[in-house]
PDB file of C-alpha atoms and ligand atoms in Angstrom:
ATOM      1  CA  UNK A1034      99.568 102.682 115.387  1.00 45.00           C
ATOM      2  CA  UNK A1035     102.512 100.447 117.144  1.00 54.00           C
ATOM      3  CA  UNK A1036     103.139  97.087 116.203  1.00 59.00           C
ATOM      4  CA  UNK A1037     106.412  96.116 119.227  1.00 71.00           C
ATOM      5  CA  UNK A1038     107.021  92.369 117.904  1.00 87.00           C
ATOM      6  CA  UNK A1039     110.191  90.132 118.242  1.00 91.00           C
ATOM      7  CA  UNK A1040     110.976  89.615 114.258  1.00 95.00           C
ATOM      8  CA  UNK A1041     111.912  86.222 113.520  1.00 95.00           C
ATOM      9  CA  UNK A1042     112.333  86.147 109.720  1.00 97.00           C
ATOM     10  CA  UNK A1043     115.682  86.319 108.473  1.00 97.00           C
ATOM     11  CA  UNK A1044     114.828  87.156 104.767  1.00 98.00           C
ATOM     12  CA  UNK A1045     112.530  89.613 103.725  1.00 98.00           C
ATOM     13  CA  UNK A1046     111.687  88.687 100.105  1.00 98.00           C
ATOM     14  CA  UNK A1047     107.356  90.346  99.484  1.00 97.00           C
ATOM     15  CA  UNK A1048     105.178  92.732 101.395  1.00 97.00           C
ATOM     16  CA  UNK A1049     103.231  89.740 100.428  1.00 95.00           C
ATOM     17  CA  UNK A1050     105.198  87.752 102.644  1.00 94.00           C
ATOM     18  CA  UNK A1051     104.489  90.278 106.143  1.00 97.00           C
ATOM     19  CA  UNK A1052     101.788  90.966 108.351  1.00 96.00           C
ATOM     20  CA  UNK A1053     100.223  93.749 109.042  1.00 97.00           C
ATOM     21  CA  UNK A1054     101.833  94.041 112.393  1.00 96.00           C
ATOM     22  CA  UNK A1055     105.729  93.485 110.203  1.00 97.00           C
ATOM     23  CA  UNK A1056     105.762  95.863 107.964  1.00 98.00           C
ATOM     24  CA  UNK A1057     103.834  98.504 111.097  1.00 97.00           C
ATOM     25  CA  UNK A1058     107.238  96.992 112.795  1.00 97.00           C
ATOM     26  CA  UNK A1059     109.685  97.706 109.881  1.00 98.00           C
ATOM     27  CA  UNK A1060     108.387 101.293 109.193  1.00 98.00           C
ATOM     28  CA  UNK A1061     108.923 102.300 113.331  1.00 97.00           C
ATOM     29  CA  UNK A1062     112.075 100.769 113.033  1.00 97.00           C
ATOM     30  CA  UNK A1063     113.119 102.709 110.214  1.00 98.00           C
ATOM     31  CA  UNK A1064     111.454 105.848 112.015  1.00 97.00           C
ATOM     32  CA  UNK A1065     114.020 105.525 114.950  1.00 97.00           C
ATOM     33  CA  UNK A1066     117.038 104.570 112.611  1.00 97.00           C
ATOM     34  CA  UNK A1067     116.033 107.996 110.532  1.00 97.00           C
ATOM     35  CA  UNK A1068     116.966 110.240 113.672  1.00 96.00           C
ATOM     36  CA  UNK A1069     121.027 108.287 113.099  1.00 95.00           C
ATOM     37  CA  UNK A1070     121.188 110.533 110.360  1.00 92.00           C
ATOM     38  CA  UNK A1071     120.588 113.256 111.922  1.00 93.00           C
ATOM     39  CA  UNK A1072     122.883 113.348 114.266  1.00 94.00           C
ATOM     40  CA  UNK A1073     126.242 114.554 113.989  1.00 95.00           C
ATOM     41  CA  UNK A1074     127.632 111.270 114.467  1.00 95.00           C
ATOM     42  CA  UNK A1075     125.712 109.078 111.348  1.00 95.00           C
ATOM     43  CA  UNK A1076     127.056 105.837 112.895  1.00 95.00           C
ATOM     44  CA  UNK A1077     125.715 102.584 115.351  1.00 97.00           C
ATOM     45  CA  UNK A1078     127.465  99.908 115.938  1.00 97.00           C
ATOM     46  CA  UNK A1079     124.503  97.721 115.686  1.00 97.00           C
ATOM     47  CA  UNK A1080     125.933  96.117 113.149  1.00 98.00           C
ATOM     48  CA  UNK A1081     129.402  95.487 114.138  1.00 98.00           C
ATOM     49  CA  UNK A1082     130.873  92.347 112.980  1.00 97.00           C
ATOM     50  CA  UNK A1083     128.268  91.233 109.959  1.00 98.00           C
ATOM     51  CA  UNK A1084     129.148  90.867 107.287  1.00 98.00           C
ATOM     52  CA  UNK A1085     126.783  92.139 104.297  1.00 98.00           C
ATOM     53  CA  UNK A1086     127.066  91.291 100.447  1.00 98.00           C
ATOM     54  CA  UNK A1087     125.986  94.104  98.502  1.00 98.00           C
ATOM     55  CA  UNK A1088     125.013  91.311  94.534  1.00 96.00           C
ATOM     56  CA  UNK A1089     122.732  92.943  91.960  1.00 95.00           C
ATOM     57  CA  UNK A1090     122.863  91.379  88.765  1.00 93.00           C
ATOM     58  CA  UNK A1091     120.872  93.787  87.424  1.00 91.00           C
ATOM     59  CA  UNK A1092     121.495  98.040  87.647  1.00 91.00           C
ATOM     60  CA  UNK A1093     120.531 100.172  89.930  1.00 94.00           C
ATOM     61  CA  UNK A1094     121.542 103.520  91.767  1.00 95.00           C
ATOM     62  CA  UNK A1095     119.130 104.609  94.333  1.00 97.00           C
ATOM     63  CA  UNK A1096     118.315 101.372  96.060  1.00 98.00           C
ATOM     64  CA  UNK A1097     122.142  99.843  96.136  1.00 97.00           C
ATOM     65  CA  UNK A1098     123.973 102.518  97.254  1.00 97.00           C
ATOM     66  CA  UNK A1099     120.948 103.446  99.756  1.00 98.00           C
ATOM     67  CA  UNK A1100     121.694 100.009 100.754  1.00 98.00           C
ATOM     68  CA  UNK A1101     125.799 100.264 101.539  1.00 98.00           C
ATOM     69  CA  UNK A1102     124.816 103.845 102.963  1.00 98.00           C
ATOM     70  CA  UNK A1103     122.776 101.598 105.173  1.00 98.00           C
ATOM     71  CA  UNK A1104     125.335  99.108 105.755  1.00 98.00           C
ATOM     72  CA  UNK A1105     127.976 101.339 106.353  1.00 98.00           C
ATOM     73  CA  UNK A1106     125.725 103.803 108.887  1.00 98.00           C
ATOM     74  CA  UNK A1107     125.264 100.935 110.916  1.00 98.00           C
ATOM     75  CA  UNK A1108     129.150  99.817 111.204  1.00 98.00           C
ATOM     76  CA  UNK A1109     129.295  95.865 108.923  1.00 98.00           C
ATOM     77  CA  UNK A1110     131.366  94.780 107.333  1.00 98.00           C
ATOM     78  CA  UNK A1111     131.013  95.488 102.994  1.00 98.00           C
ATOM     79  CA  UNK A1112     131.472  93.275 100.210  1.00 96.00           C
ATOM     80  CA  UNK A1113     130.091  94.743  96.748  1.00 96.00           C
ATOM     81  CA  UNK A1114     129.397  91.876  94.246  1.00 93.00           C
ATOM     82  CA  UNK A1115     128.764  93.566  90.200  1.00 86.00           C
ATOM     83  CA  UNK A1116     127.853  89.852  88.183  1.00 85.00           C
ATOM     84  CA  UNK A1117     129.389  91.488  85.038  1.00 86.00           C
ATOM     85  CA  UNK A1118     132.543  90.599  86.855  1.00 86.00           C
ATOM     86  CA  UNK A1119     131.962  87.328  88.570  1.00 89.00           C
ATOM     87  CA  UNK A1120     132.271  83.745  87.391  1.00 90.00           C
ATOM     88  CA  UNK A1121     128.760  83.868  86.912  1.00 90.00           C
ATOM     89  CA  UNK A1122     129.865  85.613  83.790  1.00 89.00           C
ATOM     90  CA  UNK A1123     131.819  81.433  83.452  1.00 91.00           C
ATOM     91  CA  UNK A1124     128.332  79.482  83.080  1.00 92.00           C
ATOM     92  CA  UNK A1125     128.927  79.702  87.544  1.00 94.00           C
ATOM     93  CA  UNK A1126     125.092  79.323  88.596  1.00 95.00           C
ATOM     94  CA  UNK A1127     123.505  81.960  90.943  1.00 94.00           C
ATOM     95  CA  UNK A1128     123.245  78.658  94.047  1.00 95.00           C
ATOM     96  CA  UNK A1129     127.219  77.638  93.298  1.00 95.00           C
ATOM     97  CA  UNK A1130     127.885  82.090  93.492  1.00 95.00           C
ATOM     98  CA  UNK A1131     125.767  82.156  97.166  1.00 95.00           C
ATOM     99  CA  UNK A1132     127.937  79.218  98.472  1.00 96.00           C
ATOM    100  CA  UNK A1133     130.825  80.425  98.263  1.00 95.00           C
ATOM    101  CA  UNK A1134     129.842  83.847  99.702  1.00 95.00           C
ATOM    102  CA  UNK A1135     127.790  81.929 102.302  1.00 95.00           C
ATOM    103  CA  UNK A1136     131.410  79.594 102.668  1.00 96.00           C
ATOM    104  CA  UNK A1137     133.506  82.695 103.700  1.00 96.00           C
ATOM    105  CA  UNK A1138     131.246  83.562 106.162  1.00 96.00           C
ATOM    106  CA  UNK A1139     129.071  86.161 105.002  1.00 97.00           C
ATOM    107  CA  UNK A1140     125.720  87.258 107.018  1.00 98.00           C
ATOM    108  CA  UNK A1141     123.494  88.492 104.825  1.00 98.00           C
ATOM    109  CA  UNK A1142     122.996  88.937 101.074  1.00 98.00           C
ATOM    110  CA  UNK A1143     121.478  92.232  99.431  1.00 98.00           C
ATOM    111  CA  UNK A1144     121.071  91.336  96.161  1.00 97.00           C
ATOM    112  CA  UNK A1145     118.935  92.280  92.831  1.00 97.00           C
ATOM    113  CA  UNK A1146     117.480  89.845  89.548  1.00 96.00           C
ATOM    114  CA  UNK A1147     115.840  90.211  86.433  1.00 93.00           C
ATOM    115  CA  UNK A1148     114.329  87.263  87.200  1.00 95.00           C
ATOM    116  CA  UNK A1149     111.197  86.384  89.706  1.00 96.00           C
ATOM    117  CA  UNK A1150     112.370  84.669  92.217  1.00 96.00           C
ATOM    118  CA  UNK A1151     115.219  84.183  92.689  1.00 96.00           C
ATOM    119  CA  UNK A1152     116.306  85.727  95.824  1.00 97.00           C
ATOM    120  CA  UNK A1153     113.251  82.998  97.308  1.00 97.00           C
ATOM    121  CA  UNK A1154     115.311  80.152  95.302  1.00 97.00           C
ATOM    122  CA  UNK A1155     118.066  81.359  97.109  1.00 96.00           C
ATOM    123  CA  UNK A1156     117.058  82.208 100.402  1.00 97.00           C
ATOM    124  CA  UNK A1157     115.458  78.112 100.037  1.00 97.00           C
ATOM    125  CA  UNK A1158     119.429  76.817  99.714  1.00 96.00           C
ATOM    126  CA  UNK A1159     121.490  79.482 102.163  1.00 96.00           C
ATOM    127  CA  UNK A1160     121.667  80.379 105.745  1.00 96.00           C
ATOM    128  CA  UNK A1161     122.240  83.719 104.660  1.00 97.00           C
ATOM    129  CA  UNK A1162     119.572  86.193 105.654  1.00 98.00           C
ATOM    130  CA  UNK A1163     118.601  87.825 102.174  1.00 98.00           C
ATOM    131  CA  UNK A1164     117.029  90.619 101.257  1.00 98.00           C
ATOM    132  CA  UNK A1165     115.501  91.434  98.701  1.00 98.00           C
ATOM    133  CA  UNK A1166     115.873  94.122  96.005  1.00 98.00           C
ATOM    134  CA  UNK A1167     114.612  93.548  93.135  1.00 97.00           C
ATOM    135  CA  UNK A1168     113.149  90.675  90.975  1.00 97.00           C
ATOM    136  CA  UNK A1169     111.746  91.499  87.651  1.00 94.00           C
ATOM    137  CA  UNK A1170     108.207  92.375  87.713  1.00 94.00           C
ATOM    138  CA  UNK A1171     107.684  91.063  90.862  1.00 96.00           C
ATOM    139  CA  UNK A1172     108.584  92.307  94.181  1.00 97.00           C
ATOM    140  CA  UNK A1173     111.287  95.349  95.943  1.00 98.00           C
ATOM    141  CA  UNK A1174     110.134  95.485  98.943  1.00 98.00           C
ATOM    142  CA  UNK A1175     111.881  97.800 101.005  1.00 98.00           C
ATOM    143  CA  UNK A1176     111.140  99.793  97.802  1.00 98.00           C
ATOM    144  CA  UNK A1177     107.058  99.727  99.036  1.00 98.00           C
ATOM    145  CA  UNK A1178     108.035 100.328 102.716  1.00 98.00           C
ATOM    146  CA  UNK A1179     110.420 103.650 102.516  1.00 98.00           C
ATOM    147  CA  UNK A1180     106.950 104.756  99.552  1.00 98.00           C
ATOM    148  CA  UNK A1181     104.641 103.660 102.900  1.00 98.00           C
ATOM    149  CA  UNK A1182     107.278 105.008 105.069  1.00 98.00           C
ATOM    150  CA  UNK A1183     106.991 108.741 103.033  1.00 98.00           C
ATOM    151  CA  UNK A1184     103.272 108.462 103.510  1.00 98.00           C
ATOM    152  CA  UNK A1185     102.706 107.552 106.937  1.00 98.00           C
ATOM    153  CA  UNK A1186     106.021 110.636 107.850  1.00 97.00           C
ATOM    154  CA  UNK A1187     103.638 113.284 105.466  1.00 97.00           C
ATOM    155  CA  UNK A1188      99.647 111.812 106.191  1.00 97.00           C
ATOM    156  CA  UNK A1189     100.386 110.409 109.864  1.00 97.00           C
ATOM    157  CA  UNK A1190      98.333 107.032 108.539  1.00 97.00           C
ATOM    158  CA  UNK A1191      98.084 104.829 105.869  1.00 98.00           C
ATOM    159  CA  UNK A1192      94.991 103.630 106.642  1.00 98.00           C
ATOM    160  CA  UNK A1193      92.112 104.827 104.580  1.00 97.00           C
ATOM    161  CA  UNK A1194      93.662 107.335 101.936  1.00 97.00           C
ATOM    162  CA  UNK A1195      94.062 106.591  98.506  1.00 97.00           C
ATOM    163  CA  UNK A1196      97.051 106.033  96.703  1.00 98.00           C
ATOM    164  CA  UNK A1197      96.537 106.128  92.406  1.00 98.00           C
ATOM    165  CA  UNK A1198      99.785 103.852  91.207  1.00 98.00           C
ATOM    166  CA  UNK A1199     100.249 105.211  87.407  1.00 97.00           C
ATOM    167  CA  UNK A1200     102.703 103.578  84.366  1.00 95.00           C
ATOM    168  CA  UNK A1201     103.492 100.483  83.651  1.00 93.00           C
ATOM    169  CA  UNK A1202     102.076  98.633  86.322  1.00 95.00           C
ATOM    170  CA  UNK A1203     102.231  95.270  84.309  1.00 93.00           C
ATOM    171  CA  UNK A1204     105.830  95.062  84.645  1.00 92.00           C
ATOM    172  CA  UNK A1205     105.710  96.837  87.613  1.00 95.00           C
ATOM    173  CA  UNK A1206     107.178  95.272  90.452  1.00 96.00           C
ATOM    174  CA  UNK A1207     107.080  98.931  92.856  1.00 97.00           C
ATOM    175  CA  UNK A1208     103.439  98.454  92.589  1.00 97.00           C
ATOM    176  CA  UNK A1209     102.573  95.624  93.125  1.00 97.00           C
ATOM    177  CA  UNK A1210     104.786  95.663  96.484  1.00 98.00           C
ATOM    178  CA  UNK A1211     102.920  98.769  96.859  1.00 98.00           C
ATOM    179  CA  UNK A1212     100.280  97.389  96.248  1.00 97.00           C
ATOM    180  CA  UNK A1213     100.071  94.730  99.375  1.00 97.00           C
ATOM    181  CA  UNK A1214     102.038  96.978 101.676  1.00 98.00           C
ATOM    182  CA  UNK A1215      99.410  99.985 101.429  1.00 98.00           C
ATOM    183  CA  UNK A1216      95.866  97.496 101.267  1.00 98.00           C
ATOM    184  CA  UNK A1217      97.003  95.442 104.062  1.00 98.00           C
ATOM    185  CA  UNK A1218      97.815  99.630 106.071  1.00 98.00           C
ATOM    186  CA  UNK A1219      93.867  99.245 105.086  1.00 98.00           C
ATOM    187  CA  UNK A1220      94.679 102.126 102.016  1.00 98.00           C
ATOM    188  CA  UNK A1221      92.429 101.841  99.103  1.00 98.00           C
ATOM    189  CA  UNK A1222      94.898 101.780  95.755  1.00 98.00           C
ATOM    190  CA  UNK A1223      93.698 102.161  92.130  1.00 98.00           C
ATOM    191  CA  UNK A1224      95.850 101.263  89.026  1.00 98.00           C
ATOM    192  CA  UNK A1225      95.384 103.683  86.807  1.00 97.00           C
ATOM    193  CA  UNK A1226      96.503 103.883  82.763  1.00 96.00           C
ATOM    194  CA  UNK A1227      96.276 101.786  79.032  1.00 94.00           C
ATOM    195  CA  UNK A1228      94.135  98.723  79.277  1.00 93.00           C
ATOM    196  CA  UNK A1229      97.147  97.187  77.591  1.00 92.00           C
ATOM    197  CA  UNK A1230      99.682  97.431  80.896  1.00 93.00           C
ATOM    198  CA  UNK A1231      97.178  97.264  83.558  1.00 95.00           C
ATOM    199  CA  UNK A1232      95.159  93.691  83.928  1.00 91.00           C
ATOM    200  CA  UNK A1233      92.054  93.536  84.607  1.00 92.00           C
ATOM    201  CA  UNK A1234      92.578  91.181  87.101  1.00 93.00           C
ATOM    202  CA  UNK A1235      93.892  93.551  89.496  1.00 94.00           C
ATOM    203  CA  UNK A1236      90.062  94.952  89.863  1.00 94.00           C
ATOM    204  CA  UNK A1237      89.347  91.772  91.591  1.00 94.00           C
ATOM    205  CA  UNK A1238      91.856  92.191  94.582  1.00 94.00           C
ATOM    206  CA  UNK A1239      89.743  93.801  97.427  1.00 95.00           C
ATOM    207  CA  UNK A1240      90.433  96.783  97.416  1.00 97.00           C
ATOM    208  CA  UNK A1241      91.962  97.945  94.545  1.00 97.00           C
ATOM    209  CA  UNK A1242      90.464  98.988  91.227  1.00 97.00           C
ATOM    210  CA  UNK A1243      91.424  99.207  87.566  1.00 97.00           C
ATOM    211  CA  UNK A1244      90.656 102.556  85.625  1.00 96.00           C
ATOM    212  CA  UNK A1245      92.370 103.629  82.934  1.00 96.00           C
ATOM    213  CA  UNK A1246      92.166 107.295  82.031  1.00 95.00           C
ATOM    214  CA  UNK A1247      94.516 109.701  84.316  1.00 95.00           C
ATOM    215  CA  UNK A1248      91.075 112.463  85.121  1.00 94.00           C
ATOM    216  CA  UNK A1249      89.055 109.087  86.996  1.00 94.00           C
ATOM    217  CA  UNK A1250      92.690 108.026  88.120  1.00 95.00           C
ATOM    218  CA  UNK A1251      93.691 111.413  90.363  1.00 94.00           C
ATOM    219  CA  UNK A1252      90.167 112.139  91.525  1.00 92.00           C
ATOM    220  CA  UNK A1253      90.718 111.347  95.397  1.00 92.00           C
ATOM    221  CA  UNK A1254      93.979 110.210  95.251  1.00 96.00           C
ATOM    222  CA  UNK A1255      95.948 111.423  98.166  1.00 97.00           C
ATOM    223  CA  UNK A1256      98.835 109.969  97.011  1.00 98.00           C
ATOM    224  CA  UNK A1257      99.836 109.647  93.649  1.00 97.00           C
ATOM    225  CA  UNK A1258     103.104 107.520  92.067  1.00 98.00           C
ATOM    226  CA  UNK A1259     103.618 107.588  89.214  1.00 97.00           C
ATOM    227  CA  UNK A1260     105.773 104.874  87.438  1.00 97.00           C
ATOM    228  CA  UNK A1261     108.494 104.777  84.669  1.00 90.00           C
ATOM    229  CA  UNK A1262     107.415 102.991  81.343  1.00 83.00           C
ATOM    230  CA  UNK A1263     109.925  99.093  81.700  1.00 72.00           C
ATOM    231  CA  UNK A1264     110.875  99.282  78.034  1.00 67.00           C
ATOM    232  CA  UNK A1265     114.116  96.620  79.401  1.00 68.00           C
ATOM    233  CA  UNK A1266     110.973  94.270  80.306  1.00 59.00           C
ATOM    234  CA  UNK A1267     108.812  94.464  78.272  1.00 64.00           C
ATOM    235  CA  UNK A1268     108.675  92.402  74.870  1.00 64.00           C
ATOM    236  CA  UNK A1269     106.348  93.621  72.608  1.00 61.00           C
ATOM    237  CA  UNK A1270     103.987  97.405  71.904  1.00 73.00           C
ATOM    238  CA  UNK A1271     101.891  98.107  74.274  1.00 77.00           C
ATOM    239  CA  UNK A1272     100.919 101.477  73.530  1.00 75.00           C
ATOM    240  CA  UNK A1273     101.745 103.191  69.777  1.00 73.00           C
ATOM    241  CA  UNK A1274     104.347 105.654  71.065  1.00 83.00           C
ATOM    242  CA  UNK A1275     105.546 106.910  73.953  1.00 86.00           C
ATOM    243  CA  UNK A1276     104.262 110.730  72.646  1.00 86.00           C
ATOM    244  CA  UNK A1277     100.921 109.416  73.026  1.00 88.00           C
ATOM    245  CA  UNK A1278     101.255 107.622  76.368  1.00 89.00           C
ATOM    246  CA  UNK A1279     103.227 110.859  77.253  1.00 92.00           C
ATOM    247  CA  UNK A1280     100.194 113.417  76.883  1.00 92.00           C
ATOM    248  CA  UNK A1281      97.630 110.759  77.786  1.00 93.00           C
ATOM    249  CA  UNK A1282      99.437 109.510  81.282  1.00 95.00           C
ATOM    250  CA  UNK A1283     102.093 111.472  81.542  1.00 95.00           C
ATOM    251  CA  UNK A1284     101.659 114.045  85.244  1.00 96.00           C
ATOM    252  CA  UNK A1285     101.753 117.600  83.648  1.00 94.00           C
ATOM    253  CA  UNK A1286     100.678 121.021  84.413  1.00 90.00           C
ATOM    254  CA  UNK A1287      97.889 120.197  82.256  1.00 90.00           C
ATOM    255  CA  UNK A1288      96.782 117.340  84.254  1.00 90.00           C
ATOM    256  CA  UNK A1289      97.502 118.779  87.757  1.00 86.00           C
ATOM    257  CA  UNK A1290      93.882 120.157  88.150  1.00 88.00           C
ATOM    258  CA  UNK A1291      92.230 116.794  89.330  1.00 91.00           C
ATOM    259  CA  UNK A1292      94.442 115.900  92.498  1.00 89.00           C
ATOM    260  CA  UNK A1293      92.839 116.752  95.082  1.00 90.00           C
ATOM    261  CA  UNK A1294      95.147 119.875  96.762  1.00 89.00           C
ATOM    262  CA  UNK A1295      97.765 118.552  98.769  1.00 90.00           C
ATOM    263  CA  UNK A1296      97.697 115.188  97.079  1.00 95.00           C
ATOM    264  CA  UNK A1297     101.505 114.228  97.417  1.00 97.00           C
ATOM    265  CA  UNK A1298     103.519 113.132  94.635  1.00 97.00           C
ATOM    266  CA  UNK A1299     105.508 110.600  94.408  1.00 98.00           C
ATOM    267  CA  UNK A1300     108.092 108.703  91.787  1.00 98.00           C
ATOM    268  CA  UNK A1301     110.663 105.852  92.407  1.00 97.00           C
ATOM    269  CA  UNK A1302     113.275 106.648  90.135  1.00 95.00           C
ATOM    270  CA  UNK A1303     114.544 106.333  88.381  1.00 95.00           C
ATOM    271  CA  UNK A1304     112.963 109.762  85.978  1.00 94.00           C
ATOM    272  CA  UNK A1305     112.384 109.844  82.396  1.00 92.00           C
ATOM    273  CA  UNK A1306     111.790 113.722  82.363  1.00 94.00           C
ATOM    274  CA  UNK A1307     108.543 115.290  80.335  1.00 92.00           C
ATOM    275  CA  UNK A1308     107.311 111.497  80.159  1.00 92.00           C
ATOM    276  CA  UNK A1309     105.753 109.998  82.388  1.00 94.00           C
ATOM    277  CA  UNK A1310     105.810 113.052  85.317  1.00 96.00           C
ATOM    278  CA  UNK A1311     106.942 116.627  84.220  1.00 96.00           C
ATOM    279  CA  UNK A1312     110.293 118.720  85.108  1.00 96.00           C
ATOM    280  CA  UNK A1313     107.826 121.042  86.229  1.00 95.00           C
ATOM    281  CA  UNK A1314     105.870 118.372  88.985  1.00 95.00           C
ATOM    282  CA  UNK A1315     108.857 116.337  89.401  1.00 97.00           C
ATOM    283  CA  UNK A1316     110.437 119.385  91.197  1.00 97.00           C
ATOM    284  CA  UNK A1317     107.439 121.112  92.339  1.00 94.00           C
ATOM    285  CA  UNK A1318     106.168 121.779  96.102  1.00 93.00           C
ATOM    286  CA  UNK A1319     103.905 118.561  95.504  1.00 94.00           C
ATOM    287  CA  UNK A1320     106.670 116.387  95.122  1.00 96.00           C
ATOM    288  CA  UNK A1321     108.214 114.367  97.615  1.00 98.00           C
ATOM    289  CA  UNK A1322     110.693 112.691  95.241  1.00 98.00           C
ATOM    290  CA  UNK A1323     113.447 113.509  97.103  1.00 98.00           C
ATOM    291  CA  UNK A1324     112.664 112.448 100.959  1.00 98.00           C
ATOM    292  CA  UNK A1325     111.560 108.954  99.298  1.00 98.00           C
ATOM    293  CA  UNK A1326     114.598 108.583  98.558  1.00 98.00           C
ATOM    294  CA  UNK A1327     116.344 109.911 102.379  1.00 97.00           C
ATOM    295  CA  UNK A1328     113.749 107.681 103.564  1.00 98.00           C
ATOM    296  CA  UNK A1329     114.760 104.913 101.865  1.00 98.00           C
ATOM    297  CA  UNK A1330     118.469 104.775 104.088  1.00 98.00           C
ATOM    298  CA  UNK A1331     116.362 104.356 107.175  1.00 98.00           C
ATOM    299  CA  UNK A1332     113.741 101.688 105.758  1.00 98.00           C
ATOM    300  CA  UNK A1333     116.826  99.933 105.023  1.00 98.00           C
ATOM    301  CA  UNK A1334     118.465 100.409 108.495  1.00 98.00           C
ATOM    302  CA  UNK A1335     115.499  99.054 110.205  1.00 98.00           C
ATOM    303  CA  UNK A1336     115.569  95.891 107.696  1.00 98.00           C
ATOM    304  CA  UNK A1337     119.280  95.475 107.869  1.00 98.00           C
ATOM    305  CA  UNK A1338     119.015  95.471 111.491  1.00 98.00           C
ATOM    306  CA  UNK A1339     115.656  93.680 112.692  1.00 98.00           C
ATOM    307  CA  UNK A1340     117.120  90.173 109.931  1.00 98.00           C
ATOM    308  CA  UNK A1341     120.256  90.173 111.485  1.00 98.00           C
ATOM    309  CA  UNK A1342     118.741  90.358 114.586  1.00 97.00           C
ATOM    310  CA  UNK A1343     117.157  87.149 113.358  1.00 97.00           C
ATOM    311  CA  UNK A1344     120.184  85.630 112.200  1.00 96.00           C
TER     312      UNK A1344
HETATM  313  N1   CP B1404     114.176 102.131  92.394  1.00 66.29           N
HETATM  314  C1   CP B1404     114.970 101.813  91.841  1.00 66.29           C
HETATM  315  O1   CP B1404     114.507 101.120  93.035  1.00 66.29           O
HETATM  316  O2   CP B1404     115.515 103.291  91.274  1.00 66.29           O
HETATM  317  P1   CP B1404     116.589 101.789  91.531  1.00 66.29           P
HETATM  318  O3   CP B1404     116.682 100.636  90.398  1.00 66.29           O
HETATM  319  O4   CP B1404     118.147 103.051  90.847  1.00 66.29           O
HETATM  320  O5   CP B1404     117.829 101.004  92.185  1.00 66.29           O
END
């Protein structure tokens, strides 16, 4: 299904705010941009004359590098800001920092922040386009978009698929964004993990169910997305030990038999090998983990292109 719509949003904050048609439009646009990276000359002039500031107030490898490469491929001018070497350290507020970036005629700010809602707040007070590169445990829209792109590329559709998301759902912005995006596009989502990390209230959402055993969660799954334990967001003990968590919720050769033949194994990264996923599976034939990273570039090119066009 193609959704040829006119993009008018200056910000990408959360997939919850997007319609099914808008999500499909981003995925279709990304499909076109994927072809650019397969050419001999991997560059287009789409963002020539635009300035993009990458402002990461929380660590990142995949998202930061992939946004920067996407900006280079689109011929944007790029500024990389790191919180530790910015004047946030001297007590300047986030909003004052953004207003100063805006005063330098930046067009788009790509921001990661550990506080939920930081990007929503900034977007309301800035003329720049704001792209959320992850806020606290709330939202990571480009990760979910690249996950959906990868699923659609393999299965040719998202509607009607069963997607299991396993792990620390409570602290995961990836789980929330995937849940919102996948269900809008007609998939069914199963959230799997210990009761302490998978709140029962998610059962009340349409086309979402909660279960607490890997065997039940993996049965019928076309796709399984394994999540890392977010130790940096936990302020309590949610399971007795890492070894125990791994025994009951880690994906390994022992419980791979519960997966359907041809089921796709995903992970947003960073991986904690042999905790939530064994090395053999992370590097095995069902895994698309590095394809997710490749597709992230196309998705981020599409997002930047659409937002630049709406400014
Ligand atoms: N998946 C993801 O967001 O990875 P990074 O934290 O390395 O950006």
